[in-house]
PDB file of C-alpha atoms in Angstrom:
ATOM      1  CA  UNK A  21      22.463  54.504 -52.536  1.00 80.00           C
ATOM      2  CA  UNK A  22      23.024  57.600 -50.471  1.00 86.00           C
ATOM      3  CA  UNK A  23      24.619  57.372 -47.022  1.00 91.00           C
ATOM      4  CA  UNK A  24      24.500  60.295 -44.604  1.00 95.00           C
ATOM      5  CA  UNK A  25      26.645  60.394 -41.479  1.00 96.00           C
ATOM      6  CA  UNK A  26      25.952  62.881 -38.700  1.00 97.00           C
ATOM      7  CA  UNK A  27      28.055  63.982 -35.720  1.00 97.00           C
ATOM      8  CA  UNK A  28      27.914  64.375 -32.804  1.00 97.00           C
ATOM      9  CA  UNK A  29      25.075  62.187 -31.584  1.00 96.00           C
ATOM     10  CA  UNK A  30      24.675  64.349 -28.468  1.00 97.00           C
ATOM     11  CA  UNK A  31      25.688  67.945 -27.863  1.00 98.00           C
ATOM     12  CA  UNK A  32      25.371  69.964 -24.682  1.00 98.00           C
ATOM     13  CA  UNK A  33      25.992  73.718 -24.680  1.00 98.00           C
ATOM     14  CA  UNK A  34      25.455  76.591 -22.317  1.00 97.00           C
ATOM     15  CA  UNK A  35      22.733  79.071 -23.153  1.00 97.00           C
ATOM     16  CA  UNK A  36      24.145  81.786 -25.386  1.00 97.00           C
ATOM     17  CA  UNK A  37      26.907  79.598 -26.811  1.00 97.00           C
ATOM     18  CA  UNK A  38      27.046  78.347 -30.393  1.00 98.00           C
ATOM     19  CA  UNK A  39      26.298  74.807 -31.541  1.00 98.00           C
ATOM     20  CA  UNK A  40      27.597  73.096 -34.653  1.00 98.00           C
ATOM     21  CA  UNK A  41      26.358  69.822 -36.125  1.00 98.00           C
ATOM     22  CA  UNK A  42      28.167  68.211 -39.028  1.00 98.00           C
ATOM     23  CA  UNK A  43      27.086  65.811 -41.756  1.00 98.00           C
ATOM     24  CA  UNK A  44      28.744  64.067 -44.650  1.00 97.00           C
ATOM     25  CA  UNK A  45      27.088  62.433 -47.637  1.00 96.00           C
ATOM     26  CA  UNK A  46      28.275  59.897 -50.165  1.00 94.00           C
ATOM     27  CA  UNK A  47      26.291  60.425 -53.375  1.00 91.00           C
ATOM     28  CA  UNK A  48      27.746  63.193 -55.529  1.00 91.00           C
ATOM     29  CA  UNK A  49      24.362  63.472 -57.281  1.00 89.00           C
ATOM     30  CA  UNK A  50      22.724  64.796 -54.100  1.00 91.00           C
ATOM     31  CA  UNK A  51      21.907  68.474 -54.527  1.00 91.00           C
ATOM     32  CA  UNK A  52      19.447  69.329 -51.768  1.00 92.00           C
ATOM     33  CA  UNK A  53      20.292  69.294 -48.065  1.00 95.00           C
ATOM     34  CA  UNK A  54      17.576  70.053 -45.503  1.00 96.00           C
ATOM     35  CA  UNK A  55      17.792  70.196 -41.736  1.00 97.00           C
ATOM     36  CA  UNK A  56      14.889  69.073 -39.577  1.00 97.00           C
ATOM     37  CA  UNK A  57      14.212  69.784 -35.919  1.00 98.00           C
ATOM     38  CA  UNK A  58      12.268  67.287 -33.847  1.00 97.00           C
ATOM     39  CA  UNK A  59      10.866  68.398 -30.527  1.00 96.00           C
ATOM     40  CA  UNK A  60       9.865  65.854 -27.924  1.00 93.00           C
ATOM     41  CA  UNK A  61       6.747  63.942 -28.919  1.00 91.00           C
ATOM     42  CA  UNK A  62       6.470  65.623 -32.299  1.00 93.00           C
ATOM     43  CA  UNK A  63       7.355  64.906 -35.884  1.00 95.00           C
ATOM     44  CA  UNK A  64      10.407  66.467 -37.572  1.00 96.00           C
ATOM     45  CA  UNK A  65       9.943  69.966 -38.964  1.00 96.00           C
ATOM     46  CA  UNK A  66      12.054  71.669 -41.619  1.00 96.00           C
ATOM     47  CA  UNK A  67      14.093  74.572 -40.229  1.00 97.00           C
ATOM     48  CA  UNK A  68      16.509  75.400 -43.040  1.00 97.00           C
ATOM     49  CA  UNK A  69      17.785  73.906 -46.271  1.00 95.00           C
ATOM     50  CA  UNK A  70      20.495  74.522 -48.837  1.00 94.00           C
ATOM     51  CA  UNK A  71      20.984  73.588 -52.458  1.00 91.00           C
ATOM     52  CA  UNK A  72      24.239  72.574 -54.049  1.00 86.00           C
ATOM     53  CA  UNK A  73      24.622  75.795 -56.000  1.00 87.00           C
ATOM     54  CA  UNK A  74      24.879  77.756 -52.737  1.00 85.00           C
ATOM     55  CA  UNK A  75      27.713  77.637 -50.196  1.00 92.00           C
ATOM     56  CA  UNK A  76      25.979  79.191 -47.218  1.00 94.00           C
ATOM     57  CA  UNK A  77      22.505  80.184 -46.132  1.00 94.00           C
ATOM     58  CA  UNK A  78      21.438  82.050 -43.026  1.00 96.00           C
ATOM     59  CA  UNK A  79      18.119  82.566 -41.297  1.00 94.00           C
ATOM     60  CA  UNK A  80      18.355  84.625 -38.119  1.00 96.00           C
ATOM     61  CA  UNK A  81      20.282  82.508 -35.576  1.00 97.00           C
ATOM     62  CA  UNK A  82      20.690  79.444 -37.759  1.00 98.00           C
ATOM     63  CA  UNK A  83      22.941  78.966 -40.744  1.00 97.00           C
ATOM     64  CA  UNK A  84      23.934  76.088 -42.957  1.00 98.00           C
ATOM     65  CA  UNK A  85      27.167  75.705 -44.897  1.00 97.00           C
ATOM     66  CA  UNK A  86      27.915  73.301 -47.722  1.00 96.00           C
ATOM     67  CA  UNK A  87      31.243  72.090 -49.070  1.00 95.00           C
ATOM     68  CA  UNK A  88      30.282  70.154 -52.155  1.00 93.00           C
ATOM     69  CA  UNK A  89      33.836  69.113 -52.971  1.00 93.00           C
ATOM     70  CA  UNK A  90      34.300  67.487 -49.586  1.00 95.00           C
ATOM     71  CA  UNK A  91      30.637  66.381 -49.389  1.00 96.00           C
ATOM     72  CA  UNK A  92      30.224  68.080 -46.022  1.00 96.00           C
ATOM     73  CA  UNK A  93      27.438  70.273 -44.730  1.00 97.00           C
ATOM     74  CA  UNK A  94      26.928  71.774 -41.298  1.00 98.00           C
ATOM     75  CA  UNK A  95      24.275  73.439 -39.173  1.00 98.00           C
ATOM     76  CA  UNK A  96      25.310  76.395 -37.032  1.00 98.00           C
ATOM     77  CA  UNK A  97      23.108  77.766 -34.261  1.00 98.00           C
ATOM     78  CA  UNK A  98      24.278  80.957 -32.573  1.00 97.00           C
ATOM     79  CA  UNK A  99      23.136  82.467 -29.263  1.00 98.00           C
ATOM     80  CA  UNK A 100      21.473  79.199 -28.287  1.00 98.00           C
ATOM     81  CA  UNK A 101      18.317  79.306 -26.196  1.00 97.00           C
ATOM     82  CA  UNK A 102      16.577  76.593 -24.133  1.00 96.00           C
ATOM     83  CA  UNK A 103      13.912  76.242 -26.836  1.00 96.00           C
ATOM     84  CA  UNK A 104      16.645  75.112 -29.237  1.00 97.00           C
ATOM     85  CA  UNK A 105      16.868  71.866 -27.244  1.00 98.00           C
ATOM     86  CA  UNK A 106      15.677  69.129 -29.598  1.00 97.00           C
ATOM     87  CA  UNK A 107      16.879  66.402 -31.946  1.00 97.00           C
ATOM     88  CA  UNK A 108      18.272  67.705 -35.222  1.00 98.00           C
ATOM     89  CA  UNK A 109      18.450  65.640 -38.415  1.00 97.00           C
ATOM     90  CA  UNK A 110      20.363  66.384 -41.567  1.00 97.00           C
ATOM     91  CA  UNK A 111      19.283  64.837 -44.850  1.00 95.00           C
ATOM     92  CA  UNK A 112      20.359  64.607 -48.457  1.00 94.00           C
ATOM     93  CA  UNK A 113      18.427  64.209 -51.681  1.00 88.00           C
ATOM     94  CA  UNK A 114      19.096  64.144 -55.394  1.00 79.00           C
ATOM     95  CA  UNK A 115      16.128  66.126 -56.665  1.00 72.00           C
ATOM     96  CA  UNK A 116      16.712  65.135 -60.242  1.00 62.00           C
ATOM     97  CA  UNK A 117      16.373  61.433 -59.667  1.00 58.00           C
ATOM     98  CA  UNK A 118      14.672  59.325 -57.029  1.00 62.00           C
ATOM     99  CA  UNK A 119      12.103  60.616 -54.589  1.00 71.00           C
ATOM    100  CA  UNK A 120      13.687  59.801 -51.270  1.00 81.00           C
ATOM    101  CA  UNK A 121      15.309  61.810 -48.521  1.00 87.00           C
ATOM    102  CA  UNK A 122      18.119  59.996 -46.745  1.00 91.00           C
ATOM    103  CA  UNK A 123      18.471  61.102 -43.141  1.00 94.00           C
ATOM    104  CA  UNK A 124      21.399  61.207 -40.781  1.00 95.00           C
ATOM    105  CA  UNK A 125      21.174  59.500 -37.406  1.00 95.00           C
ATOM    106  CA  UNK A 126      20.289  62.655 -35.480  1.00 96.00           C
ATOM    107  CA  UNK A 127      21.890  64.921 -32.872  1.00 97.00           C
ATOM    108  CA  UNK A 128      20.332  65.454 -29.462  1.00 97.00           C
ATOM    109  CA  UNK A 129      21.061  69.098 -28.598  1.00 98.00           C
ATOM    110  CA  UNK A 130      20.650  70.197 -25.001  1.00 98.00           C
ATOM    111  CA  UNK A 131      20.927  73.866 -24.120  1.00 97.00           C
ATOM    112  CA  UNK A 132      21.632  74.296 -20.433  1.00 95.00           C
ATOM    113  CA  UNK A 133      20.782  77.361 -18.402  1.00 90.00           C
TER     114      UNK A 133
ATOM    115  CA  UNK B  20      -5.942  72.507 -42.506  1.00 63.00           C
ATOM    116  CA  UNK B  21      -4.659  69.690 -40.284  1.00 78.00           C
ATOM    117  CA  UNK B  22      -1.569  68.794 -42.352  1.00 95.00           C
ATOM    118  CA  UNK B  23      -0.497  65.178 -41.819  1.00 97.00           C
ATOM    119  CA  UNK B  24      -2.466  63.136 -39.307  1.00 97.00           C
ATOM    120  CA  UNK B  25      -1.464  59.692 -38.060  1.00 97.00           C
ATOM    121  CA  UNK B  26      -3.766  57.200 -36.374  1.00 97.00           C
ATOM    122  CA  UNK B  27      -3.312  55.758 -33.785  1.00 97.00           C
ATOM    123  CA  UNK B  28      -0.752  57.656 -31.699  1.00 96.00           C
ATOM    124  CA  UNK B  29       0.118  54.696 -29.473  1.00 96.00           C
ATOM    125  CA  UNK B  30      -0.404  50.957 -29.774  1.00 97.00           C
ATOM    126  CA  UNK B  31       0.771  47.803 -28.046  1.00 97.00           C
ATOM    127  CA  UNK B  32       0.641  44.566 -30.033  1.00 97.00           C
ATOM    128  CA  UNK B  33       1.373  40.985 -29.187  1.00 97.00           C
ATOM    129  CA  UNK B  34       3.810  39.088 -31.393  1.00 98.00           C
ATOM    130  CA  UNK B  35       1.975  37.711 -34.411  1.00 97.00           C
ATOM    131  CA  UNK B  36      -0.886  40.199 -34.326  1.00 97.00           C
ATOM    132  CA  UNK B  37      -1.643  42.414 -37.276  1.00 97.00           C
ATOM    133  CA  UNK B  38      -2.498  46.074 -37.503  1.00 96.00           C
ATOM    134  CA  UNK B  39      -2.773  48.995 -39.897  1.00 97.00           C
ATOM    135  CA  UNK B  40      -1.407  52.477 -39.350  1.00 98.00           C
ATOM    136  CA  UNK B  41      -3.286  55.234 -41.129  1.00 97.00           C
ATOM    137  CA  UNK B  42      -1.756  58.405 -42.519  1.00 98.00           C
ATOM    138  CA  UNK B  43      -4.015  61.132 -43.869  1.00 98.00           C
ATOM    139  CA  UNK B  44      -2.970  64.432 -45.450  1.00 97.00           C
ATOM    140  CA  UNK B  45      -5.191  67.307 -46.515  1.00 96.00           C
ATOM    141  CA  UNK B  46      -2.638  69.212 -48.616  1.00 96.00           C
ATOM    142  CA  UNK B  47      -3.297  67.364 -51.875  1.00 95.00           C
ATOM    143  CA  UNK B  48       0.293  66.131 -51.908  1.00 95.00           C
ATOM    144  CA  UNK B  49       1.370  63.552 -54.462  1.00 94.00           C
ATOM    145  CA  UNK B  50       4.208  61.962 -52.513  1.00 93.00           C
ATOM    146  CA  UNK B  51       3.764  60.116 -49.243  1.00 95.00           C
ATOM    147  CA  UNK B  52       6.310  58.258 -47.122  1.00 95.00           C
ATOM    148  CA  UNK B  53       6.495  55.927 -44.148  1.00 97.00           C
ATOM    149  CA  UNK B  54       9.595  56.074 -41.932  1.00 97.00           C
ATOM    150  CA  UNK B  55      10.561  54.297 -38.752  1.00 97.00           C
ATOM    151  CA  UNK B  56      12.680  55.975 -36.096  1.00 96.00           C
ATOM    152  CA  UNK B  57      14.894  53.945 -33.810  1.00 94.00           C
ATOM    153  CA  UNK B  58      17.474  55.166 -31.280  1.00 88.00           C
ATOM    154  CA  UNK B  59      20.822  55.829 -32.916  1.00 85.00           C
ATOM    155  CA  UNK B  60      19.527  54.998 -36.378  1.00 87.00           C
ATOM    156  CA  UNK B  61      17.694  58.122 -37.431  1.00 89.00           C
ATOM    157  CA  UNK B  62      14.771  57.918 -39.802  1.00 94.00           C
ATOM    158  CA  UNK B  63      14.730  54.974 -42.183  1.00 94.00           C
ATOM    159  CA  UNK B  64      12.382  54.785 -45.148  1.00 93.00           C
ATOM    160  CA  UNK B  65      10.029  51.794 -45.171  1.00 96.00           C
ATOM    161  CA  UNK B  66       7.826  52.401 -48.229  1.00 95.00           C
ATOM    162  CA  UNK B  67       6.752  55.385 -50.249  1.00 93.00           C
ATOM    163  CA  UNK B  68       4.232  56.399 -52.883  1.00 94.00           C
ATOM    164  CA  UNK B  69       4.564  58.853 -55.764  1.00 92.00           C
ATOM    165  CA  UNK B  70       0.825  59.055 -56.360  1.00 93.00           C
ATOM    166  CA  UNK B  71      -2.546  57.415 -55.909  1.00 95.00           C
ATOM    167  CA  UNK B  72      -2.399  53.707 -56.695  1.00 95.00           C
ATOM    168  CA  UNK B  73       1.410  53.501 -56.609  1.00 94.00           C
ATOM    169  CA  UNK B  74       3.791  52.203 -53.956  1.00 95.00           C
ATOM    170  CA  UNK B  75       7.510  51.453 -53.822  1.00 93.00           C
ATOM    171  CA  UNK B  76       9.958  49.879 -51.401  1.00 93.00           C
ATOM    172  CA  UNK B  77      12.287  51.941 -49.322  1.00 91.00           C
ATOM    173  CA  UNK B  78      15.318  51.013 -47.284  1.00 90.00           C
ATOM    174  CA  UNK B  79      13.670  48.641 -44.761  1.00 95.00           C
ATOM    175  CA  UNK B  80      10.459  47.224 -46.344  1.00 97.00           C
ATOM    176  CA  UNK B  81      10.509  43.664 -44.989  1.00 97.00           C
ATOM    177  CA  UNK B  82       7.557  42.796 -42.755  1.00 97.00           C
ATOM    178  CA  UNK B  83       5.470  45.750 -43.944  1.00 98.00           C
ATOM    179  CA  UNK B  84       2.932  46.339 -46.682  1.00 97.00           C
ATOM    180  CA  UNK B  85       1.367  49.574 -47.870  1.00 98.00           C
ATOM    181  CA  UNK B  86      -1.548  50.789 -49.932  1.00 98.00           C
ATOM    182  CA  UNK B  87      -2.493  54.141 -51.489  1.00 97.00           C
ATOM    183  CA  UNK B  88      -6.047  53.667 -52.694  1.00 96.00           C
ATOM    184  CA  UNK B  89      -6.887  57.330 -52.176  1.00 96.00           C
ATOM    185  CA  UNK B  90      -4.555  60.243 -52.763  1.00 97.00           C
ATOM    186  CA  UNK B  91      -4.983  61.592 -49.260  1.00 97.00           C
ATOM    187  CA  UNK B  92      -4.386  58.299 -47.418  1.00 98.00           C
ATOM    188  CA  UNK B  93      -1.338  56.058 -47.090  1.00 98.00           C
ATOM    189  CA  UNK B  94      -1.757  52.880 -45.040  1.00 98.00           C
ATOM    190  CA  UNK B  95       1.059  50.889 -43.451  1.00 98.00           C
ATOM    191  CA  UNK B  96       0.267  47.299 -42.541  1.00 98.00           C
ATOM    192  CA  UNK B  97       1.993  44.802 -40.305  1.00 97.00           C
ATOM    193  CA  UNK B  98       0.690  41.332 -41.088  1.00 93.00           C
ATOM    194  CA  UNK B  99       2.459  39.473 -38.286  1.00 96.00           C
ATOM    195  CA  UNK B 100       4.086  41.841 -35.807  1.00 97.00           C
ATOM    196  CA  UNK B 101       7.520  41.054 -34.384  1.00 97.00           C
ATOM    197  CA  UNK B 102       9.379  42.646 -31.446  1.00 97.00           C
ATOM    198  CA  UNK B 103      11.898  44.060 -33.970  1.00 97.00           C
ATOM    199  CA  UNK B 104       9.083  46.254 -35.288  1.00 98.00           C
ATOM    200  CA  UNK B 105       8.861  48.113 -31.997  1.00 98.00           C
ATOM    201  CA  UNK B 106       9.551  51.661 -33.112  1.00 97.00           C
ATOM    202  CA  UNK B 107       8.133  55.106 -33.678  1.00 97.00           C
ATOM    203  CA  UNK B 108       6.571  55.385 -37.113  1.00 98.00           C
ATOM    204  CA  UNK B 109       6.338  58.652 -39.012  1.00 97.00           C
ATOM    205  CA  UNK B 110       4.382  59.464 -42.108  1.00 97.00           C
ATOM    206  CA  UNK B 111       5.363  62.368 -44.353  1.00 96.00           C
ATOM    207  CA  UNK B 112       4.031  63.973 -47.499  1.00 95.00           C
ATOM    208  CA  UNK B 113       5.426  66.264 -50.172  1.00 93.00           C
ATOM    209  CA  UNK B 114       4.069  68.061 -53.203  1.00 91.00           C
ATOM    210  CA  UNK B 115       5.466  67.494 -56.670  1.00 86.00           C
ATOM    211  CA  UNK B 116       8.045  70.151 -57.420  1.00 83.00           C
ATOM    212  CA  UNK B 117       8.469  71.104 -53.780  1.00 85.00           C
ATOM    213  CA  UNK B 118      11.276  69.908 -51.561  1.00 87.00           C
ATOM    214  CA  UNK B 119       9.800  70.301 -48.097  1.00 90.00           C
ATOM    215  CA  UNK B 120       8.408  67.149 -46.497  1.00 93.00           C
ATOM    216  CA  UNK B 121       5.700  67.538 -43.869  1.00 95.00           C
ATOM    217  CA  UNK B 122       5.626  64.989 -41.070  1.00 96.00           C
ATOM    218  CA  UNK B 123       2.881  63.638 -38.872  1.00 97.00           C
ATOM    219  CA  UNK B 124       3.250  63.439 -35.099  1.00 96.00           C
ATOM    220  CA  UNK B 125       4.197  59.794 -35.095  1.00 96.00           C
ATOM    221  CA  UNK B 126       2.834  56.457 -33.892  1.00 97.00           C
ATOM    222  CA  UNK B 127       4.616  54.728 -31.046  1.00 97.00           C
ATOM    223  CA  UNK B 128       4.265  50.977 -31.550  1.00 98.00           C
ATOM    224  CA  UNK B 129       5.379  48.381 -29.026  1.00 97.00           C
ATOM    225  CA  UNK B 130       5.363  44.692 -29.916  1.00 98.00           C
ATOM    226  CA  UNK B 131       5.591  42.379 -26.924  1.00 97.00           C
TER     227      UNK B 131
END
């Protein structure tokens, strides 16, 4: 089955700096890679996703890149703000087979003033 | 439109007790999932359902049972709770053909 590794487990940045979270996956059949943000006391919420036919996707201050050859994908947050503080999860899924998202272990991002 | 609602939000059980966690969604989604979240381990899939009347095992199904008698509800049961089942449980749902999963707010379960 799919295995998703995520690094780092904790990340502390100064407000205004950039943050990068990296994930690797094992199943070459995976073709959909979402990122979820979990605020304290809440369930995860989708913030951005990318499909395997795209190398990069951007939405305002967040962007995701995918290297399908190396089976790496990353989340980039620019101009970080205190409200970006949360736990971020990457995930991988083969949309053509199986119905399950496999999640990484999460990154606790803290944006300090 | 409430989305995905989990009941209860908090619960403390004694070892050996049983309980049922309820997940309800009002989006007419076909797929429903139960995950557990533990520190350093991310979200791990317990059981899932691809439609009313169907269930399937996920990554960590032992000690849990599920039922999907109605499309909008997905129940997670613990027949004999163990301290290892102390966790935060999340339910999620997804529509056929869509990729976004919608999560509930979670149930924090402590087994003492």
